[in-house]
Amino acid sequence: MVDMNASGEYTPESDLFMRIGGLQRLMAEASIDWAIIYENVNRFYFTGTMAKGIVAVPVNGEPMLFLEKGRERAKGETPFSIIPVKNEKEAGAILRNAGVSEGVTGLELDVLPVSAFERMKRTLGIGRAVDITPAIKELRIIKSAFEIDQLKKAGHISDGVYRAARDLVREGVSELEIEAALVATGRRLGHHGGYRMRGINQEIMMMTIQSGASGVIPTFVDGPLPGAGISPAVPHGSTFKKVERGVPVTIDYVAGYNGYHADETRAFVAGELKEVFRKPYETSKAILEDAMASGKEGVDCTELWERAYAMVKKAGLEEYFMGHGESQVSFLGHGIGLEVNELPVVTAKHKRVLKEGMVIALEPKFILPLHGAIGIEIDVIVRKDRLERLTENPIELVQV
């Protein structure tokens, strides 16, 4: 077994076999004969290892792990048999003999580059290709007990970072100074060191801090509070701007443990909060309190959106909810797990009934273009009779 030095945990064999079985069930329903898993996160999800290679899953039978690198490590991480290969061509020879050319093969078409798609069709002998991503997303939307435990451990790191922030946010200190100290705190608490998002051109920072004007500048990130950043090449994230008295400081932090992520936001203020921010903050808090009171298994995601938006309209804040102008986004929340942007999404249009085991980040935020931004984000686990907080850190505005 690989020495993890107490820094991570192996995925239980029962989880891995359940995931493969679930994928095969969905493949059978869609008349897919083979699934080829190429993307790192999906490969880890189904096998427990991120060693370099591909995973071929037949609709019936054991998965085939064709690994080019990291085979010795993988032996201690996955219960499945490993087939050593030098390249995809060697894997292709085996798959052709297994009949992949005659069947329908599912590929991750949402993330697979066209060049890789064409190469894999040629080298692996794939005949007809279809998208396997919808099936994979359906499986990943419900978290096992093991996964929820990993997410809670990421949440524990988040709690520690926000506790430390109470002593670091001060008038006159720059956003970047605060971020540097807090990211270091998270690493000392066991943060795995990065984050993952699904999709081309999807980028975020591990932490983004905004205060005043830095929180209202739009960029390419599909989120309400990307931050202005310090470079046109990386135009999002914290800046050199210093904390001002009465202006809220929002800290959006993606904590990570053993591949799993917690994504939360808290608001701080030096001195008394300026009046212009008070109603947006109270509305954000009220939306989350209402979601905690009304959410549970069986509730549709659109209902959560509708209840939230009704409160936004009552406060007269529609123009500033989840962005402003061209930067406004149309979601209230999103799933989290091995990637930060998973299913379900909480919007007005995406109907999805909540089921136990879903884990969602809810993030009501407001951007006031002449003043700054404020909001809160919490992660919740869907239970049969309630929503359970993933973290313990209070959501109240922190005055420093």
Coordinates of C-alpha atoms in Angstrom, one line a residue:
M1 CA 0.0 0.0 0.0
V2 CA 1.1 3.6 -0.6
D3 CA 2.1 5.6 2.4
M4 CA -0.4 8.4 2.5
N5 CA 1.2 9.9 5.6
A6 CA -2.3 10.4 7.1
S7 CA -3.0 13.0 4.4
G8 CA -5.8 11.2 2.5
E9 CA -8.0 8.2 2.6
Y10 CA -8.6 5.4 0.1
T11 CA -11.9 5.1 -1.6
P12 CA -13.7 2.0 -0.2
E13 CA -13.9 -0.9 -2.6
S14 CA -17.6 -1.1 -2.0
D15 CA -18.0 2.5 -3.3
L16 CA -15.9 1.7 -6.4
F17 CA -17.8 -1.5 -7.3
M18 CA -21.1 0.4 -6.7
R19 CA -20.1 3.2 -9.1
I20 CA -19.0 0.8 -11.8
G21 CA -22.3 -1.2 -11.4
G22 CA -24.3 2.1 -11.5
L23 CA -22.5 3.1 -14.7
Q24 CA -23.1 -0.3 -16.3
R25 CA -26.8 0.0 -15.4
L26 CA -27.1 3.4 -17.1
M27 CA -25.1 2.1 -20.1
A28 CA -27.5 -0.8 -20.5
E29 CA -30.5 1.6 -20.4
A30 CA -28.9 3.7 -23.1
S31 CA -27.7 0.7 -25.3
I32 CA -24.0 1.6 -24.8
D33 CA -21.6 -1.3 -25.0
W34 CA -18.4 0.3 -23.7
A35 CA -17.4 3.4 -21.7
I36 CA -13.9 4.8 -22.1
I37 CA -13.0 7.0 -19.1
Y38 CA -10.2 9.4 -19.9
E39 CA -10.6 12.5 -17.7
N40 CA -8.6 12.5 -14.5
V41 CA -11.4 13.1 -12.0
N42 CA -13.8 10.5 -13.6
R43 CA -10.9 8.0 -13.7
F44 CA -10.3 8.6 -10.0
Y45 CA -14.1 8.4 -9.2
F46 CA -14.5 5.0 -10.8
T47 CA -11.2 3.4 -9.8
G48 CA -9.7 5.2 -6.8
T49 CA -6.5 6.0 -8.6
M50 CA -5.4 8.8 -10.9
A51 CA -2.5 6.9 -12.5
K52 CA -2.0 7.8 -16.1
G53 CA -4.1 5.8 -18.6
I54 CA -7.6 5.0 -19.6
V55 CA -10.4 2.9 -18.1
A56 CA -12.6 0.7 -20.4
V57 CA -15.9 -0.3 -18.8
P58 CA -17.9 -3.0 -20.7
V59 CA -21.6 -3.0 -20.1
N60 CA -21.1 -6.4 -18.5
G61 CA -17.9 -7.6 -16.7
E62 CA -14.9 -6.1 -15.0
P63 CA -13.4 -2.7 -15.9
M64 CA -10.1 -2.8 -17.7
L65 CA -7.5 -0.3 -16.4
F66 CA -4.9 0.4 -19.1
L67 CA -2.2 2.2 -17.2
E68 CA 1.0 3.8 -18.6
K69 CA 2.4 5.4 -15.5
G70 CA 2.0 5.1 -11.7
R71 CA 1.2 1.4 -11.8
E72 CA 2.9 0.5 -8.6
R73 CA 1.1 3.2 -6.7
A74 CA -2.2 2.3 -8.3
K75 CA -1.9 -1.3 -7.0
G76 CA -2.4 0.1 -3.5
E77 CA -5.2 2.4 -4.5
T78 CA -7.6 0.4 -6.7
P79 CA -9.1 -3.1 -6.3
F80 CA -9.3 -3.6 -10.1
S81 CA -6.9 -5.5 -12.2
I82 CA -4.2 -3.3 -14.0
I83 CA -3.2 -3.9 -17.6
P84 CA 0.2 -2.4 -18.1
V85 CA 0.6 -0.6 -21.5
K86 CA 3.1 1.7 -23.1
N87 CA 0.5 3.7 -25.0
E88 CA -3.1 3.8 -26.3
K89 CA -2.2 1.7 -29.3
E90 CA -1.5 -1.3 -27.0
A91 CA -4.8 -0.8 -25.3
G92 CA -6.5 -0.5 -28.6
A93 CA -5.2 -4.0 -29.7
I94 CA -6.8 -5.5 -26.6
L95 CA -10.0 -3.6 -27.0
R96 CA -10.4 -4.5 -30.7
N97 CA -10.1 -8.2 -29.7
A98 CA -12.7 -7.6 -27.0
G99 CA -15.1 -6.3 -29.7
V100 CA -15.2 -2.5 -29.0
S101 CA -15.3 -1.8 -32.8
E102 CA -18.6 -3.6 -33.2
G103 CA -20.4 -1.8 -30.4
V104 CA -21.4 1.7 -29.2
T105 CA -18.8 3.4 -27.1
G106 CA -19.4 6.2 -24.6
L107 CA -16.8 9.0 -24.3
E108 CA -16.6 12.1 -22.1
L109 CA -17.5 14.5 -25.0
D110 CA -18.0 17.5 -22.8
V111 CA -14.3 17.6 -21.9
L112 CA -12.5 15.5 -24.5
P113 CA -10.6 17.7 -27.1
V114 CA -11.5 17.0 -30.7
S115 CA -7.9 15.9 -31.4
A116 CA -8.0 13.4 -28.5
F117 CA -11.4 12.2 -29.7
E118 CA -10.2 11.5 -33.2
R119 CA -7.0 9.9 -31.9
M120 CA -8.8 7.6 -29.5
K121 CA -11.3 6.6 -32.2
R122 CA -8.4 5.6 -34.4
T123 CA -6.1 4.0 -31.8
L124 CA -8.7 2.2 -29.8
G125 CA -10.8 1.1 -32.8
I126 CA -14.0 2.8 -31.7
G127 CA -16.9 2.5 -34.1
R128 CA -19.9 4.6 -33.1
A129 CA -19.2 7.1 -30.2
V130 CA -21.8 8.8 -28.0
D131 CA -21.6 11.0 -24.9
I132 CA -21.2 9.2 -21.6
T133 CA -21.0 12.3 -19.5
P134 CA -24.8 12.6 -18.6
A135 CA -24.6 9.1 -17.1
I136 CA -21.5 10.0 -15.1
K137 CA -23.0 13.2 -13.8
E138 CA -26.1 11.4 -12.7
L139 CA -24.0 8.9 -10.7
R140 CA -21.8 11.6 -9.1
I141 CA -24.8 13.8 -8.0
I142 CA -25.5 11.5 -5.0
K143 CA -22.7 11.3 -2.5
S144 CA -21.9 8.1 -0.5
A145 CA -21.3 8.2 3.2
F146 CA -17.6 8.1 2.5
E147 CA -17.8 11.1 0.2
I148 CA -19.8 13.1 2.7
D149 CA -17.2 12.4 5.3
Q150 CA -14.5 13.7 2.9
L151 CA -16.6 16.8 2.2
K152 CA -17.0 17.4 5.9
K153 CA -13.3 17.2 6.4
A154 CA -12.9 19.8 3.7
G155 CA -15.5 21.8 5.6
H156 CA -13.4 21.5 8.8
I157 CA -10.5 23.1 6.9
S158 CA -12.9 25.9 5.8
D159 CA -14.0 26.4 9.4
G160 CA -10.4 26.8 10.5
V161 CA -9.6 29.3 7.8
Y162 CA -12.6 31.5 8.6
R163 CA -11.8 31.5 12.3
A164 CA -8.3 32.7 11.4
A165 CA -9.8 35.4 9.2
R166 CA -11.3 37.1 12.3
D167 CA -7.7 38.1 13.4
L168 CA -6.5 39.0 9.9
V169 CA -9.1 41.3 8.3
R170 CA -8.2 44.8 9.4
E171 CA -8.5 48.3 8.0
G172 CA -5.5 49.1 5.8
V173 CA -4.5 45.5 5.1
S174 CA -4.6 44.5 1.4
E175 CA -6.7 41.7 0.0
L176 CA -3.6 39.8 -1.1
E177 CA -2.0 40.0 2.3
I178 CA -5.1 38.5 3.9
E179 CA -5.3 35.8 1.2
A180 CA -1.7 34.8 1.5
A181 CA -2.0 34.3 5.2
L182 CA -5.3 32.4 5.0
V183 CA -4.3 30.1 2.2
A184 CA -1.2 29.1 4.2
T185 CA -3.5 28.4 7.2
G186 CA -5.6 26.1 5.0
R187 CA -2.5 24.2 3.8
R188 CA -1.4 23.7 7.4
L189 CA -4.8 22.3 8.2
G190 CA -4.5 19.7 5.4
H191 CA -5.8 21.4 2.2
H192 CA -4.9 19.2 -0.7
G193 CA -3.5 22.2 -2.5
G194 CA -5.7 23.0 -5.5
Y195 CA -9.3 22.7 -6.8
R196 CA -11.0 21.3 -9.8
M197 CA -13.7 22.6 -12.1
R198 CA -15.3 20.8 -15.1
G199 CA -15.3 22.3 -18.5
I200 CA -13.1 24.2 -20.9
N201 CA -11.9 27.7 -19.8
Q202 CA -13.3 27.1 -16.2
E203 CA -10.9 28.9 -13.8
I204 CA -11.2 30.1 -10.3
M205 CA -8.8 30.9 -7.5
M206 CA -8.6 28.8 -4.3
M207 CA -9.5 32.0 -2.5
T208 CA -10.8 35.3 -3.7
I209 CA -11.1 38.4 -1.4
Q210 CA -13.1 41.5 -2.5
S211 CA -13.5 44.8 -0.7
G212 CA -15.4 47.7 -2.3
A213 CA -14.6 48.4 -6.0
S214 CA -12.6 45.2 -6.5
G215 CA -15.8 43.2 -6.1
V216 CA -17.8 44.8 -8.9
I217 CA -15.5 44.5 -11.9
P218 CA -16.9 41.8 -14.3
T219 CA -14.7 39.2 -15.9
F220 CA -15.0 35.8 -17.7
V221 CA -15.7 33.7 -14.6
D222 CA -19.2 32.4 -14.4
G223 CA -19.8 33.5 -10.9
P224 CA -21.1 36.6 -9.1
L225 CA -18.0 37.6 -7.2
P226 CA -14.9 36.8 -9.2
G227 CA -12.7 39.7 -8.0
A228 CA -10.7 42.0 -10.3
G229 CA -7.4 40.2 -10.0
I230 CA -4.0 41.8 -10.6
S231 CA -3.3 40.9 -14.3
P232 CA -5.1 41.0 -17.6
A233 CA -3.8 37.5 -18.1
V234 CA -5.5 36.3 -14.9
P235 CA -8.3 38.8 -14.5
H236 CA -10.0 37.5 -11.4
G237 CA -9.1 37.0 -7.7
S238 CA -7.8 39.3 -4.9
T239 CA -6.0 42.6 -5.5
F240 CA -3.7 45.0 -3.8
K241 CA -6.7 47.0 -2.7
K242 CA -6.7 47.7 1.1
V243 CA -9.6 47.2 3.4
E244 CA -11.7 50.3 4.1
R245 CA -13.7 51.1 7.1
G246 CA -17.4 50.3 6.8
V247 CA -17.0 48.5 3.4
P248 CA -17.6 44.7 3.5
V249 CA -14.8 42.3 2.8
T250 CA -16.1 39.1 1.2
I251 CA -13.9 36.0 1.4
D252 CA -14.8 33.2 -1.0
Y253 CA -12.8 30.1 -0.2
V254 CA -12.6 26.6 -1.8
A255 CA -11.3 24.2 0.8
G256 CA -10.2 20.8 -0.3
Y257 CA -9.5 17.4 1.3
N258 CA -8.6 14.2 -0.5
G259 CA -10.0 15.5 -3.8
Y260 CA -13.3 16.8 -2.3
H261 CA -14.2 20.5 -2.0
A262 CA -16.1 22.8 0.3
D263 CA -17.0 26.2 -1.2
E264 CA -18.2 28.9 1.2
T265 CA -18.2 32.7 1.5
R266 CA -18.3 34.9 4.6
A267 CA -18.5 38.7 5.0
F268 CA -16.4 40.8 7.3
V269 CA -16.3 44.6 8.0
A270 CA -13.9 46.9 9.8
G271 CA -16.1 49.1 12.0
E272 CA -19.8 49.7 11.3
L273 CA -21.2 48.4 8.0
K274 CA -22.3 51.2 5.7
E275 CA -26.0 51.4 5.4
V276 CA -26.1 50.7 1.6
F277 CA -24.9 47.2 2.3
R278 CA -27.2 46.4 5.2
K279 CA -30.4 45.4 3.2
P280 CA -28.4 43.2 0.7
Y281 CA -26.7 41.4 3.6
E282 CA -29.8 40.8 5.6
T283 CA -31.5 39.5 2.4
S284 CA -28.7 37.1 1.8
K285 CA -28.9 35.8 5.3
A286 CA -32.7 35.5 5.2
I287 CA -32.5 33.5 1.9
L288 CA -30.2 31.0 3.5
E289 CA -32.3 30.8 6.7
D290 CA -35.4 30.2 4.5
A291 CA -33.6 27.5 2.5
M292 CA -32.5 25.7 5.7
A293 CA -36.1 25.8 6.9
S294 CA -37.8 24.7 3.7
G295 CA -35.2 22.5 1.9
K296 CA -35.3 18.7 2.2
E297 CA -35.6 15.6 0.0
G298 CA -38.5 16.0 -2.5
V299 CA -38.2 19.7 -2.8
D300 CA -37.5 20.9 -6.4
C301 CA -34.4 23.1 -7.0
T302 CA -36.6 25.6 -8.8
E303 CA -38.7 26.0 -5.6
L304 CA -35.5 27.1 -3.8
W305 CA -34.8 29.6 -6.5
E306 CA -38.4 30.9 -6.5
R307 CA -38.5 31.4 -2.8
A308 CA -35.1 33.2 -2.9
Y309 CA -36.0 35.4 -5.8
A310 CA -39.3 36.4 -4.1
M311 CA -37.3 37.7 -1.2
V312 CA -35.0 39.5 -3.5
K313 CA -37.9 41.2 -5.3
K314 CA -39.6 42.1 -2.0
A315 CA -36.3 43.9 -1.0
G316 CA -36.2 45.6 -4.4
L317 CA -32.7 44.2 -5.1
E318 CA -33.3 42.3 -8.4
E319 CA -30.9 44.5 -10.3
Y320 CA -28.0 43.5 -8.0
F321 CA -28.7 39.9 -7.2
M322 CA -26.0 37.5 -8.3
G323 CA -24.2 40.1 -10.2
H324 CA -25.0 43.3 -12.0
G325 CA -25.5 44.1 -15.7
E326 CA -23.5 41.8 -18.0
S327 CA -21.9 40.1 -15.0
Q328 CA -25.2 38.9 -13.6
V329 CA -25.6 35.1 -13.4
S330 CA -28.8 33.1 -13.2
F331 CA -28.1 30.5 -10.5
L332 CA -28.5 30.5 -6.7
G333 CA -26.5 27.3 -6.1
H334 CA -24.5 24.4 -7.5
G335 CA -23.4 21.0 -6.5
I336 CA -20.0 20.3 -5.1
G337 CA -17.8 17.2 -4.8
L338 CA -14.7 16.1 -6.6
E339 CA -15.3 19.2 -8.8
V340 CA -16.6 22.6 -7.7
N341 CA -19.3 22.9 -10.4
E342 CA -21.3 19.7 -10.2
L343 CA -25.0 18.9 -10.4
P344 CA -27.5 20.0 -9.3
V345 CA -27.8 23.6 -10.2
V346 CA -30.3 25.8 -8.5
T347 CA -32.0 28.0 -11.1
A348 CA -35.4 29.0 -12.3
K349 CA -35.3 26.6 -15.2
H350 CA -33.4 23.5 -14.1
K351 CA -36.1 21.3 -12.5
R352 CA -34.4 18.7 -10.3
V353 CA -36.0 17.1 -7.2
L354 CA -33.6 17.1 -4.2
K355 CA -32.5 13.6 -3.1
E356 CA -30.7 12.5 0.0
G357 CA -27.0 12.6 -0.5
M358 CA -26.8 15.6 -2.8
V359 CA -24.4 18.3 -1.6
I360 CA -25.0 21.9 -2.7
A361 CA -23.4 25.3 -2.3
L362 CA -26.0 28.1 -1.9
E363 CA -24.6 31.5 -2.5
P364 CA -27.0 34.5 -2.5
K365 CA -24.8 37.5 -3.2
F366 CA -25.3 41.1 -4.3
I367 CA -23.1 43.5 -6.3
L368 CA -23.7 47.2 -5.9
P369 CA -21.8 48.8 -8.8
L370 CA -21.0 52.1 -7.1
H371 CA -20.1 50.6 -3.7
G372 CA -19.0 47.0 -3.6
A373 CA -20.3 43.5 -3.0
I374 CA -21.6 41.5 -0.2
G375 CA -23.0 38.0 0.3
I376 CA -22.8 34.6 2.0
E377 CA -22.3 31.1 0.8
I378 CA -22.9 27.8 2.6
D379 CA -22.7 24.2 1.7
V380 CA -25.6 21.9 2.6
I381 CA -26.2 18.1 2.6
V382 CA -29.7 17.1 1.5
R383 CA -31.3 14.8 4.1
K384 CA -34.8 13.2 4.0
D385 CA -36.2 15.8 6.4
R386 CA -33.9 18.8 6.3
L387 CA -30.8 20.4 4.9
E388 CA -27.7 19.8 7.0
R389 CA -24.8 22.3 7.1
L390 CA -21.5 20.9 5.9
T391 CA -19.5 23.3 8.1
E392 CA -19.9 24.8 11.6
N393 CA -18.8 28.4 10.9
P394 CA -21.5 31.0 11.7
I395 CA -22.9 32.9 8.8
E396 CA -23.3 36.2 10.6
L397 CA -21.4 39.3 9.5
V398 CA -18.1 39.5 11.4
Q399 CA -17.2 43.0 12.7
V400 CA -13.5 43.6 13.4

